[in-house]
PDB file of C-alpha atoms in Angstrom:
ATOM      1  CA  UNK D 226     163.030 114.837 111.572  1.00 40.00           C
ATOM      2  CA  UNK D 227     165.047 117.229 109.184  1.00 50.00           C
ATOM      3  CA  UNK D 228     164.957 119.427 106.709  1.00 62.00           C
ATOM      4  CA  UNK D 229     162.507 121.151 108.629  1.00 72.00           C
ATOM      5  CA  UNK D 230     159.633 118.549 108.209  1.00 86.00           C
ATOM      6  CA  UNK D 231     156.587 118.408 110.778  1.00 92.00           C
ATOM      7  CA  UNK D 232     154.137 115.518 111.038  1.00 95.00           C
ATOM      8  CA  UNK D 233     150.284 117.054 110.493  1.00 96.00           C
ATOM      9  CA  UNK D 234     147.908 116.509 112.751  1.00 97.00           C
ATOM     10  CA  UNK D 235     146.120 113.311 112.834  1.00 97.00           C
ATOM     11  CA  UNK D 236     148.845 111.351 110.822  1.00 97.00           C
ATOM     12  CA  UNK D 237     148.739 108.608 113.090  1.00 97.00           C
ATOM     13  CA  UNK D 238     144.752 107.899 112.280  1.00 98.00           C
ATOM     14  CA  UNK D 239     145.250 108.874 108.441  1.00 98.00           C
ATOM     15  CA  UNK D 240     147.684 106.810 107.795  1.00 98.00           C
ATOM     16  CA  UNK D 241     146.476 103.200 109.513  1.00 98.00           C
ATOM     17  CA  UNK D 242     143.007 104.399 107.719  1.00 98.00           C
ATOM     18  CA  UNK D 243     144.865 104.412 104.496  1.00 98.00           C
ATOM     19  CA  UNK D 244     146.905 101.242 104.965  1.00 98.00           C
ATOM     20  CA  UNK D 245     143.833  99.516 106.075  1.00 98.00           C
ATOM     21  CA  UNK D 246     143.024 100.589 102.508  1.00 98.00           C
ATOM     22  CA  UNK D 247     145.608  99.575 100.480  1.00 98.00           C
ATOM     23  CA  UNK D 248     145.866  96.066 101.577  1.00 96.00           C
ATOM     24  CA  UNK D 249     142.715  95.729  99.980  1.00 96.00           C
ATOM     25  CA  UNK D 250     143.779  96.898  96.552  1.00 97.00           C
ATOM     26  CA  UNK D 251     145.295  94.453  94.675  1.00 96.00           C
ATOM     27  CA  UNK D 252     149.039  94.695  93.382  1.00 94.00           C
ATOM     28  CA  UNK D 253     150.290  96.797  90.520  1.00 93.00           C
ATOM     29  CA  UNK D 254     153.143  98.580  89.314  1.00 90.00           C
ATOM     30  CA  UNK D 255     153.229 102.193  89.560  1.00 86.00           C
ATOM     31  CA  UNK D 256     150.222 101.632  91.970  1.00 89.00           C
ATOM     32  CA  UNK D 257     150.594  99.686  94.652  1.00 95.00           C
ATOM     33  CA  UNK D 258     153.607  98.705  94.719  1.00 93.00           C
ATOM     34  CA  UNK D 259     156.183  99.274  97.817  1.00 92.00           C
ATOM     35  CA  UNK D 260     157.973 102.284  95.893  1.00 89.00           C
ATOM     36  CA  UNK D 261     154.564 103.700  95.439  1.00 89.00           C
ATOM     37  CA  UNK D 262     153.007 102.916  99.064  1.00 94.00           C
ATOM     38  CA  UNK D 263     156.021 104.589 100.647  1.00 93.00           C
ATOM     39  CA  UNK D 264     155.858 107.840  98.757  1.00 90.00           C
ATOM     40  CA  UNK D 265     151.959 107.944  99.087  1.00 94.00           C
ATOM     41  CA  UNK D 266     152.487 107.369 103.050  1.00 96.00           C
ATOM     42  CA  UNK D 267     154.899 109.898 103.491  1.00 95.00           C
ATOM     43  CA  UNK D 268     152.610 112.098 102.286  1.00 94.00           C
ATOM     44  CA  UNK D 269     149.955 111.566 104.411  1.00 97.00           C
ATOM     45  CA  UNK D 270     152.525 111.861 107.764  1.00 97.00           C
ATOM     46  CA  UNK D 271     154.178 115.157 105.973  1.00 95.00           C
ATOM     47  CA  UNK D 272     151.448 116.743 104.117  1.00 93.00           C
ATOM     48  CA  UNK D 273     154.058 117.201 101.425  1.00 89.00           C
ATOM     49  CA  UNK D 274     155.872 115.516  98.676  1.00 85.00           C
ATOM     50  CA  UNK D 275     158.863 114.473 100.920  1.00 86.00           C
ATOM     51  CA  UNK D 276     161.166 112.797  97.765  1.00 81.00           C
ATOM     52  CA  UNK D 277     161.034 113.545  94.698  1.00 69.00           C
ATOM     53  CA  UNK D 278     158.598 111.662  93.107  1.00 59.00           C
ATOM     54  CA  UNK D 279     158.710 108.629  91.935  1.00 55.00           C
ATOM     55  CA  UNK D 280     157.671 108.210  88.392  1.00 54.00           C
ATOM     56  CA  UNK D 281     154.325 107.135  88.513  1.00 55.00           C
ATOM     57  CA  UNK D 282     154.117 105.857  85.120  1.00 65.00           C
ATOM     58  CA  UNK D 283     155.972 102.794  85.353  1.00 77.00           C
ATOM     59  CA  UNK D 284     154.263  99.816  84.536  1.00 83.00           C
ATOM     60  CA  UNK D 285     156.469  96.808  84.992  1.00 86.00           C
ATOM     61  CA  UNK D 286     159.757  95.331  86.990  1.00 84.00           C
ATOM     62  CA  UNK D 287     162.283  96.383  83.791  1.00 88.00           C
ATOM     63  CA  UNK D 288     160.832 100.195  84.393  1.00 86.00           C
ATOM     64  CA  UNK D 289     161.141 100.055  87.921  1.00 82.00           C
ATOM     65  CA  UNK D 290     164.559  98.811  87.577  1.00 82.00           C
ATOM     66  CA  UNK D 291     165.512 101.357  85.171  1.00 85.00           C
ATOM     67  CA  UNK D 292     164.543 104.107  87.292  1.00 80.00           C
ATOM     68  CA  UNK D 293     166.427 102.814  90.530  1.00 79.00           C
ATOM     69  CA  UNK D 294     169.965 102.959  87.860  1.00 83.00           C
ATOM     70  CA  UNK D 295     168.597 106.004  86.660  1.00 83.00           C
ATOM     71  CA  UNK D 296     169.086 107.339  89.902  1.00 78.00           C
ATOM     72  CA  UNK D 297     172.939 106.604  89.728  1.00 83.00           C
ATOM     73  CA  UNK D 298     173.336 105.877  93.726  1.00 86.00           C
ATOM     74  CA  UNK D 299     171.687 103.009  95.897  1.00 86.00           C
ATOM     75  CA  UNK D 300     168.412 103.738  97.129  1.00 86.00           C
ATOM     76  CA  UNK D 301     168.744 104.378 100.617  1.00 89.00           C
ATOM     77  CA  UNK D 302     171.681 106.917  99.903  1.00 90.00           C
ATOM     78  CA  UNK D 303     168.779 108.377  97.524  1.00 88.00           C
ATOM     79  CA  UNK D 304     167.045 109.014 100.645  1.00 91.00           C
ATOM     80  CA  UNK D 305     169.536 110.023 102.794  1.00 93.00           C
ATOM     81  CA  UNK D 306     170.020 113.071 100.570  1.00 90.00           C
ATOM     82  CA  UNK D 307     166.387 113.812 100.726  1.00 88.00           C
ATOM     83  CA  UNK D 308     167.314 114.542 104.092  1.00 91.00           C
ATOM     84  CA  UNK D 309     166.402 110.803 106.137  1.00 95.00           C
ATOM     85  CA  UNK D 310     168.403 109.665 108.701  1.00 96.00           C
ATOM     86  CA  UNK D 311     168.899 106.481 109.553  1.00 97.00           C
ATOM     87  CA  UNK D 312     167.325 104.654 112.866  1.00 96.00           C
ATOM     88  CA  UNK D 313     168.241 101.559 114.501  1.00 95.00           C
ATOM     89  CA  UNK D 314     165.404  99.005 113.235  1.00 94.00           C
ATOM     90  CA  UNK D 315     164.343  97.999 116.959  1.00 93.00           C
ATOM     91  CA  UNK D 316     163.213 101.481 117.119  1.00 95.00           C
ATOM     92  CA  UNK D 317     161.035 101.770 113.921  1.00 96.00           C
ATOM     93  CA  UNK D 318     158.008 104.179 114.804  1.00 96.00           C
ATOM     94  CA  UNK D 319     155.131 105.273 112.378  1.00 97.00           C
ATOM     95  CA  UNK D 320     155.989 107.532 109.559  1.00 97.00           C
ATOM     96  CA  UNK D 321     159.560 105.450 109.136  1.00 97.00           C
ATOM     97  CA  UNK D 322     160.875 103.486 105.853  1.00 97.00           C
ATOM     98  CA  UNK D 323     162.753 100.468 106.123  1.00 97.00           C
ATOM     99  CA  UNK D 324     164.266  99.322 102.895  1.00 95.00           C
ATOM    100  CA  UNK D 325     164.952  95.604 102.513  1.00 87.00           C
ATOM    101  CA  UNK D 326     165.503  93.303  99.915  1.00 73.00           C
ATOM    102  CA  UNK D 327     167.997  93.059  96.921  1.00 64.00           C
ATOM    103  CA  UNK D 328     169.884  95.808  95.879  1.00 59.00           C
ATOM    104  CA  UNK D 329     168.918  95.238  92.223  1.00 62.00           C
ATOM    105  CA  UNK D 330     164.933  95.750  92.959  1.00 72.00           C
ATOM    106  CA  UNK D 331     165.243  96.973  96.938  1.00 82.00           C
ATOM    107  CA  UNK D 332     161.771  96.207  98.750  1.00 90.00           C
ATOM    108  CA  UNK D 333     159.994  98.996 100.894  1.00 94.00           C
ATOM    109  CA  UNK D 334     158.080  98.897 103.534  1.00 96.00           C
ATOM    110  CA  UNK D 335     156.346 101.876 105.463  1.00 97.00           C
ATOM    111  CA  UNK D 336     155.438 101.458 109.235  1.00 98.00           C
ATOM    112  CA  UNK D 337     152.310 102.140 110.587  1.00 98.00           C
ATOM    113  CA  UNK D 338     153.104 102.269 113.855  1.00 97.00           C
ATOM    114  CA  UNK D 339     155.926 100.507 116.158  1.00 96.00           C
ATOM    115  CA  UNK D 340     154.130  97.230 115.641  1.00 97.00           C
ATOM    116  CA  UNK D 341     153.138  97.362 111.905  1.00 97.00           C
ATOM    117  CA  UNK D 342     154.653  97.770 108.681  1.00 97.00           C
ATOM    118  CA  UNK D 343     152.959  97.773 105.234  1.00 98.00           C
ATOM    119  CA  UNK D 344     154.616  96.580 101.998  1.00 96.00           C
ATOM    120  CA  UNK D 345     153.596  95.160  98.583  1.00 95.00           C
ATOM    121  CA  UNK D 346     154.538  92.478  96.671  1.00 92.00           C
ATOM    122  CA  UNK D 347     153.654  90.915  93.233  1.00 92.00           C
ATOM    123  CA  UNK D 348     152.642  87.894  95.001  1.00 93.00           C
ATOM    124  CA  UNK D 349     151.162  89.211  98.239  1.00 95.00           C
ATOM    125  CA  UNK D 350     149.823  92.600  97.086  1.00 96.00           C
ATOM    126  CA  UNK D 351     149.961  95.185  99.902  1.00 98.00           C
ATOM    127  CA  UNK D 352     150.324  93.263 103.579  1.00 97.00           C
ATOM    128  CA  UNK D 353     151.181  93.801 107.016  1.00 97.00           C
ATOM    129  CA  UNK D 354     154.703  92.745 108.171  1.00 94.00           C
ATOM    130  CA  UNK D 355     155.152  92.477 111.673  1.00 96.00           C
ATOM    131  CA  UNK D 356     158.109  95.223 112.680  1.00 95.00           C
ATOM    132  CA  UNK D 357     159.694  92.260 115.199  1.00 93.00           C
ATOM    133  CA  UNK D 358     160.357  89.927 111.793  1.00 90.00           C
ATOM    134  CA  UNK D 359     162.426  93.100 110.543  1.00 91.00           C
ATOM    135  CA  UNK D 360     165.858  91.253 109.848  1.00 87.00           C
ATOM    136  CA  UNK D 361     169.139  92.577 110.724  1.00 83.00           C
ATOM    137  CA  UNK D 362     169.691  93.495 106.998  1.00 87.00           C
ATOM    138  CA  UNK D 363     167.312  96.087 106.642  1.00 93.00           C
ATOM    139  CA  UNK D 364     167.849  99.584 107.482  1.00 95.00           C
ATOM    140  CA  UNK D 365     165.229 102.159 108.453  1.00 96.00           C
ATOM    141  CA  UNK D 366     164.986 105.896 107.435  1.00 97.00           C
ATOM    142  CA  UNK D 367     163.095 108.596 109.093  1.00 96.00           C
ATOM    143  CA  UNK D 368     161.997 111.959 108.161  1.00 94.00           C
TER     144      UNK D 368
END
């Protein structure tokens, strides 16, 4: 972990309580979409806004999109200076982000656990994807 970040107590029970959740909800942007599930999950682990938020208030793929060039730097790099480091995707643990996906409109998925990762997309809504069909494209951040 960095920037002096501590897991709270119980994060482990929170936050598969909450993903059981979400995958319940159905999909929408600014809601449940991957951006959106990642920087609601890392607040349950942290107990703190860990990024700077994401704008809440967008409502459709061209928003979404202009916020990611509105951050002027790929998204993983975006998190990288919010103090992530990145871990070897075999070794993905609960609390973690693994980004994935086109650069244009990345995908995000937050894992659970070592076995579990949730993500969300328009088609889908919020699912499970299992953490050994992570492919060797994907990078994973932790906290």
């Amino acid at each position: 972990m960095s920037r002096g970040l501590s897991k709270v107590p119980n994060w482990e029970e929170r936050l598969l309580l909450w993903a059981e959740a979400k995958r319940r909800e159905p999909w929408a942007w600014g809601e449940t979409d991957c951006g959106n599930l990642a920087r609601e999950a890392l607040r349950i682990v942290y107990g703190c806004s860990v990024v700077q938020t994401f704008p809440l208030q967008y409502k459709s793929r061209a928003e979404a999109i202009r916020w990611l060039r509105e951050l002027g730097q790929p998204l993983g790099q975006y998190l990288l200076d919010y103090g992530a480091t990145v871990v070897p995707t075999a070794d993905v643990q609960g609390g973690d982000i693994v980004l994935h996906g086109v650069p244009q409109i990345p995908s995000l998925a937050v894992a659970v656990n070592a076995e579990s990762l949730l993500t969300s997309t328009p088609d889908l809504g919020p699912h499970w994807i299992n953490a050994a069909a992570i492919d060797a494209a994907s990078t994973a951040y932790r906290f």
